PDB file of C-alpha atoms in Angstrom:
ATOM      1  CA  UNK A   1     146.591   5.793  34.699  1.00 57.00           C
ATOM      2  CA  UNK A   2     144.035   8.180  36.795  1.00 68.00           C
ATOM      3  CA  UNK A   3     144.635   7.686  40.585  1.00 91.00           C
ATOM      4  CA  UNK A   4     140.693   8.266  41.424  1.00 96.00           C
ATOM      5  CA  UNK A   5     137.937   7.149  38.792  1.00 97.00           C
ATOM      6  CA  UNK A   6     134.071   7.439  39.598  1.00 98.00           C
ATOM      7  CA  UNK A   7     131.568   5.088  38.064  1.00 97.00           C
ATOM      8  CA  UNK A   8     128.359   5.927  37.864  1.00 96.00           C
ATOM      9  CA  UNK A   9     125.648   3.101  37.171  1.00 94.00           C
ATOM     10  CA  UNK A  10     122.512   2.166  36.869  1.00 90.00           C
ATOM     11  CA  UNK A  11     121.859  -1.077  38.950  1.00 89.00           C
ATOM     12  CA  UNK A  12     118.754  -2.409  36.668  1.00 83.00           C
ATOM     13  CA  UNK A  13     120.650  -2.151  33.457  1.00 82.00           C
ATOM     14  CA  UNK A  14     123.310  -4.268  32.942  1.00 77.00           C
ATOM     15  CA  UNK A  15     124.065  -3.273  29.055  1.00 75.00           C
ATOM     16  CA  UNK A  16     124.896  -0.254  31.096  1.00 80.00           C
ATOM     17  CA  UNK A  17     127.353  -0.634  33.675  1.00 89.00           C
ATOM     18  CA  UNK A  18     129.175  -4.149  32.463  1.00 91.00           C
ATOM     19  CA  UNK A  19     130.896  -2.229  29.442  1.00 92.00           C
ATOM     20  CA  UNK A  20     131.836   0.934  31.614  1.00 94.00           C
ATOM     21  CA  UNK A  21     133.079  -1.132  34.306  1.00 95.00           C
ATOM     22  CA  UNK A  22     135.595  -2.912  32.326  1.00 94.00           C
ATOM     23  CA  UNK A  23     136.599   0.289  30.632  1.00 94.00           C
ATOM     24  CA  UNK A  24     137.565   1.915  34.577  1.00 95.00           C
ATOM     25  CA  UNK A  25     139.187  -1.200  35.757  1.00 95.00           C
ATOM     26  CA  UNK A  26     141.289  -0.857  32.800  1.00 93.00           C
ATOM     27  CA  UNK A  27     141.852   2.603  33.678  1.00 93.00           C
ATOM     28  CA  UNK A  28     142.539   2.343  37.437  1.00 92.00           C
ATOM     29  CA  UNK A  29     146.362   2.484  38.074  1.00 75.00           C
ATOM     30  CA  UNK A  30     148.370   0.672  40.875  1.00 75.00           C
ATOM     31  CA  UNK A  31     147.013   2.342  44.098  1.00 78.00           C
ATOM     32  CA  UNK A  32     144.472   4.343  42.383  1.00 92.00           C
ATOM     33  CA  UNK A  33     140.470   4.433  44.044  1.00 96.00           C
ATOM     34  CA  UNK A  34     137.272   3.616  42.189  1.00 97.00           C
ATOM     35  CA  UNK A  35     134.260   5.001  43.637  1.00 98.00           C
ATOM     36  CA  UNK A  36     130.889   3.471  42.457  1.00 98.00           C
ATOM     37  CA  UNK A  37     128.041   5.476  42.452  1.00 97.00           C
ATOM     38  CA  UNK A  38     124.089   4.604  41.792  1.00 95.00           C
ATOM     39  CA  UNK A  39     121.598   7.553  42.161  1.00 93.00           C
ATOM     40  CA  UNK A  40     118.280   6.821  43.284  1.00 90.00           C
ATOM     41  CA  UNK A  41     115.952   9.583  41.839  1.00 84.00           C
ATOM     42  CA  UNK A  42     114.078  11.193  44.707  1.00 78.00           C
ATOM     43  CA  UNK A  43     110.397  12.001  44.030  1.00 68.00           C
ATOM     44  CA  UNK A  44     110.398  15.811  42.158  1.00 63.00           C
ATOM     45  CA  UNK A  45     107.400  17.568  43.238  1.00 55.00           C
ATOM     46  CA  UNK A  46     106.095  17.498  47.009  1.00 60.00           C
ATOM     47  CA  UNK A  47     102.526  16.142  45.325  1.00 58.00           C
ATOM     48  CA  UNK A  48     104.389  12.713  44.529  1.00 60.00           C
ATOM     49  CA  UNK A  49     105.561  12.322  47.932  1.00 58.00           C
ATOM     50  CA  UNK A  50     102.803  12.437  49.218  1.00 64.00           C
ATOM     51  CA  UNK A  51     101.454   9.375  48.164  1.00 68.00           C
ATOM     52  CA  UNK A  52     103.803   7.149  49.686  1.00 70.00           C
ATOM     53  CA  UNK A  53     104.424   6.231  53.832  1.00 73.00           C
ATOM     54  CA  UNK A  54     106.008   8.794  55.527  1.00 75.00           C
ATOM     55  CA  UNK A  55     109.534   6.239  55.935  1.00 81.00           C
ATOM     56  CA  UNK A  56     109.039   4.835  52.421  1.00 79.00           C
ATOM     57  CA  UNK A  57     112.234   7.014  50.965  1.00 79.00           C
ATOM     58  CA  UNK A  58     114.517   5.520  53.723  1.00 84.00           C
ATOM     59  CA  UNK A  59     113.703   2.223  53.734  1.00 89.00           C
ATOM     60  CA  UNK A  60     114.445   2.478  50.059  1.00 87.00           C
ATOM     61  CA  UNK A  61     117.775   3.998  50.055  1.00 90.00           C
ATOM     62  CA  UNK A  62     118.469   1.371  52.474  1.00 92.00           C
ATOM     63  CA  UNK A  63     117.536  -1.255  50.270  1.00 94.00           C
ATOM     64  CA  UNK A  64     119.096   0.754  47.407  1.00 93.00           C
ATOM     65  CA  UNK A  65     122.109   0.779  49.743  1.00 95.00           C
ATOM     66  CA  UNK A  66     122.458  -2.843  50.032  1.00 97.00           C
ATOM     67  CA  UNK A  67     122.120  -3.600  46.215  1.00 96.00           C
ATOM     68  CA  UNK A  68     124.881  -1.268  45.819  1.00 97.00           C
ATOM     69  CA  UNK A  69     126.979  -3.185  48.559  1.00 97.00           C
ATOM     70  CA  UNK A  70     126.229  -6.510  46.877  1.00 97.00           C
ATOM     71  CA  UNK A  71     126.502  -5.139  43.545  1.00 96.00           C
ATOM     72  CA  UNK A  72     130.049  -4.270  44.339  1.00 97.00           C
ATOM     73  CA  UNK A  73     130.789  -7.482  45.737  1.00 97.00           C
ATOM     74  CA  UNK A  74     129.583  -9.428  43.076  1.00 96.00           C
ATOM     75  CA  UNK A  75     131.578  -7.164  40.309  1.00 96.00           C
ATOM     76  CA  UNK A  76     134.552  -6.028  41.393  1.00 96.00           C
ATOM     77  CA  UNK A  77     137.810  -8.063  41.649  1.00 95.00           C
ATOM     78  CA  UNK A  78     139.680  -8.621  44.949  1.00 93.00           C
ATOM     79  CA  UNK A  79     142.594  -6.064  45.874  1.00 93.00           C
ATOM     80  CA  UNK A  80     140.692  -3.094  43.774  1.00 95.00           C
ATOM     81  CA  UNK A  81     140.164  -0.448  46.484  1.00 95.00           C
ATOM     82  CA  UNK A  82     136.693   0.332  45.692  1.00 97.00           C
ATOM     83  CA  UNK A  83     134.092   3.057  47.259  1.00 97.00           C
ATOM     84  CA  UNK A  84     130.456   2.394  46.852  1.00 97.00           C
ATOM     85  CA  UNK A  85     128.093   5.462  47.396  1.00 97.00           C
ATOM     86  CA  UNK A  86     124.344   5.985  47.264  1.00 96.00           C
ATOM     87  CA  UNK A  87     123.228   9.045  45.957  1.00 95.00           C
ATOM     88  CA  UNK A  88     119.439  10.813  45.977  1.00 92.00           C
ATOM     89  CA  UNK A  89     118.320  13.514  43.694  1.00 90.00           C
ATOM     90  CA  UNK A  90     118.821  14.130  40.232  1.00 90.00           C
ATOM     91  CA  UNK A  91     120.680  12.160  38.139  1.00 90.00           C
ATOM     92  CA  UNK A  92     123.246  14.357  36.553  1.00 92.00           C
ATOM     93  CA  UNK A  93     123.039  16.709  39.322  1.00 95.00           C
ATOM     94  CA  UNK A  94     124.282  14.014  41.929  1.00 95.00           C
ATOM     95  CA  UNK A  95     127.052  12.502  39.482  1.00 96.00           C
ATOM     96  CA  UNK A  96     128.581  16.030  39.362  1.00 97.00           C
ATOM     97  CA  UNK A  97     128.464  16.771  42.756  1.00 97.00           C
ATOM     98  CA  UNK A  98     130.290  13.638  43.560  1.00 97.00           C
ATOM     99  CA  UNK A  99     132.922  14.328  41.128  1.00 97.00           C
ATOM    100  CA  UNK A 100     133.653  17.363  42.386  1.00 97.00           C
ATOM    101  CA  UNK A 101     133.539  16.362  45.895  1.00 97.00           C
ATOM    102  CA  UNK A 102     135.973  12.869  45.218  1.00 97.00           C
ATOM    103  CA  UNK A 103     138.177  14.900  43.656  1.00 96.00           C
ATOM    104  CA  UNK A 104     137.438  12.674  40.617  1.00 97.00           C
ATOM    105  CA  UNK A 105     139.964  12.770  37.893  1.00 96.00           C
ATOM    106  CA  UNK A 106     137.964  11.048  35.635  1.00 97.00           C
ATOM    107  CA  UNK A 107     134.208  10.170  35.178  1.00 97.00           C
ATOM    108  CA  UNK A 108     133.443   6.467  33.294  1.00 96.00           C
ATOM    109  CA  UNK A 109     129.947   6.526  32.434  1.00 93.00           C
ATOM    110  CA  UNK A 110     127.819   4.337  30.173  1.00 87.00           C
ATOM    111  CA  UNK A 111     125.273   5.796  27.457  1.00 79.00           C
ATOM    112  CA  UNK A 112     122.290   4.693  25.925  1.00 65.00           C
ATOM    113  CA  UNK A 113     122.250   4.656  22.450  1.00 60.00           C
ATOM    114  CA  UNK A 114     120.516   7.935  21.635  1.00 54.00           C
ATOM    115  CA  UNK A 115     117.233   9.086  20.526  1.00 52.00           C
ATOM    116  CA  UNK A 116     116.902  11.289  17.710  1.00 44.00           C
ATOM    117  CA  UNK A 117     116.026  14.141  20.013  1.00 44.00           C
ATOM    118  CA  UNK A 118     119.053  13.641  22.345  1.00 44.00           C
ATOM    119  CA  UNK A 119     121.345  12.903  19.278  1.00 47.00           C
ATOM    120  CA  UNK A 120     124.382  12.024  20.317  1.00 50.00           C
ATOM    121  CA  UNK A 121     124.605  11.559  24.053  1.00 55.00           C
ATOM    122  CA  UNK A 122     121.361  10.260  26.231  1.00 68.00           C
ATOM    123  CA  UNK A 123     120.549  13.278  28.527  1.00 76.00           C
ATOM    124  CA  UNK A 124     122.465  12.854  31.832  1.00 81.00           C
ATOM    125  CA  UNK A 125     125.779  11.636  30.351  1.00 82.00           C
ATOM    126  CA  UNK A 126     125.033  15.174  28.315  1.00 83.00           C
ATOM    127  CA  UNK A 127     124.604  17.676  30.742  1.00 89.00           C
ATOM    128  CA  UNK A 128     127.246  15.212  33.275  1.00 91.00           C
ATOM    129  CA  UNK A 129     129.985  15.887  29.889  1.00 88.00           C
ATOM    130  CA  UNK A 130     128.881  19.574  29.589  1.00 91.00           C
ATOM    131  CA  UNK A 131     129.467  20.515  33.413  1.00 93.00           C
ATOM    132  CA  UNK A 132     131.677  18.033  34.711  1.00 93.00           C
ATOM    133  CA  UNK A 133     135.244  19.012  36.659  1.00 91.00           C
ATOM    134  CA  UNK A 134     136.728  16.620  35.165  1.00 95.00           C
ATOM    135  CA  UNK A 135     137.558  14.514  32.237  1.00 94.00           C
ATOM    136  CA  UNK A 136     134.460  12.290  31.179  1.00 95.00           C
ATOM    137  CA  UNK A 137     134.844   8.911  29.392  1.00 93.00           C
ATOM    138  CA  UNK A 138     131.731   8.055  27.682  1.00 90.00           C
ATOM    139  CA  UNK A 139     131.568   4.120  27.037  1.00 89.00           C
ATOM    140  CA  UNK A 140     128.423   3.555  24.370  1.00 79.00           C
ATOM    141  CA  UNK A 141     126.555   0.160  25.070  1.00 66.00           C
TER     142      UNK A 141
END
């Protein structure tokens, strides 16, 4: 039973957060927390950013926001005490910061089935495995 499990997913892909997500509800103990988290990549380079409005990056992490809100609606069962939270940056980067800061004792992640160049883990479940603070569940799709 782990008293505090974060979920990263990928909103678009449902091959990989519907395996994952059964995986930490099994998990999740009497009174335990799940926090949800989706990243949405921010832009990299300053010459990227420039080509979109000056407000487009809020207006879509509010959007991103509410798909979160509704995803977590639509997905999770009544009585789980459940935590969505929208991250910006870099994938693995934000996944392990949110660990550490939650506290996490457990990470549930999904993984693509990998390439031959990433060989046995896709890249961010990788490096989120490598330098997490916790324990990392990795749920293939």
């Amino acid at each position: 039973m782990s008293r505090i499990i974060l979920l990263p997913i990928d909103l678009s892909d449902r091959d990989n957060w519907k395996k994952p997500l059964a995986e930490a509800l099994s998990m999740l103990g009497q009174g335990g927390m799940l926090h949800v988290v989706s990243v949405l990549p921010d832009y990299g380079m300053s010459q990227v950013g420039a080509y979109f409005r000056k407000d487009h990056e809020k207006e879509a992490l509010t959007a991103f926001g509410k798909a979160l809100s509704d995803w977590t609606a639509a997905n999770i069962p009544d009585g789980v005490d459940v935590r969505p939270h929208v991250l910006h940056g870099t994938i693995y980067d934000e996944i392990l910061r949110a660990a550490d800061k939650l506290r996490a004792d457990v990470i549930v992640m999904g993984a693509h089935r990998p390439a031959l160049k990433d060989y046995l883990l896709g890249p961010n479940a990788a490096r989120v495995v490598r330098h997490a603070p916790c324990s990392v569940y990795v749920v293939r799709d």
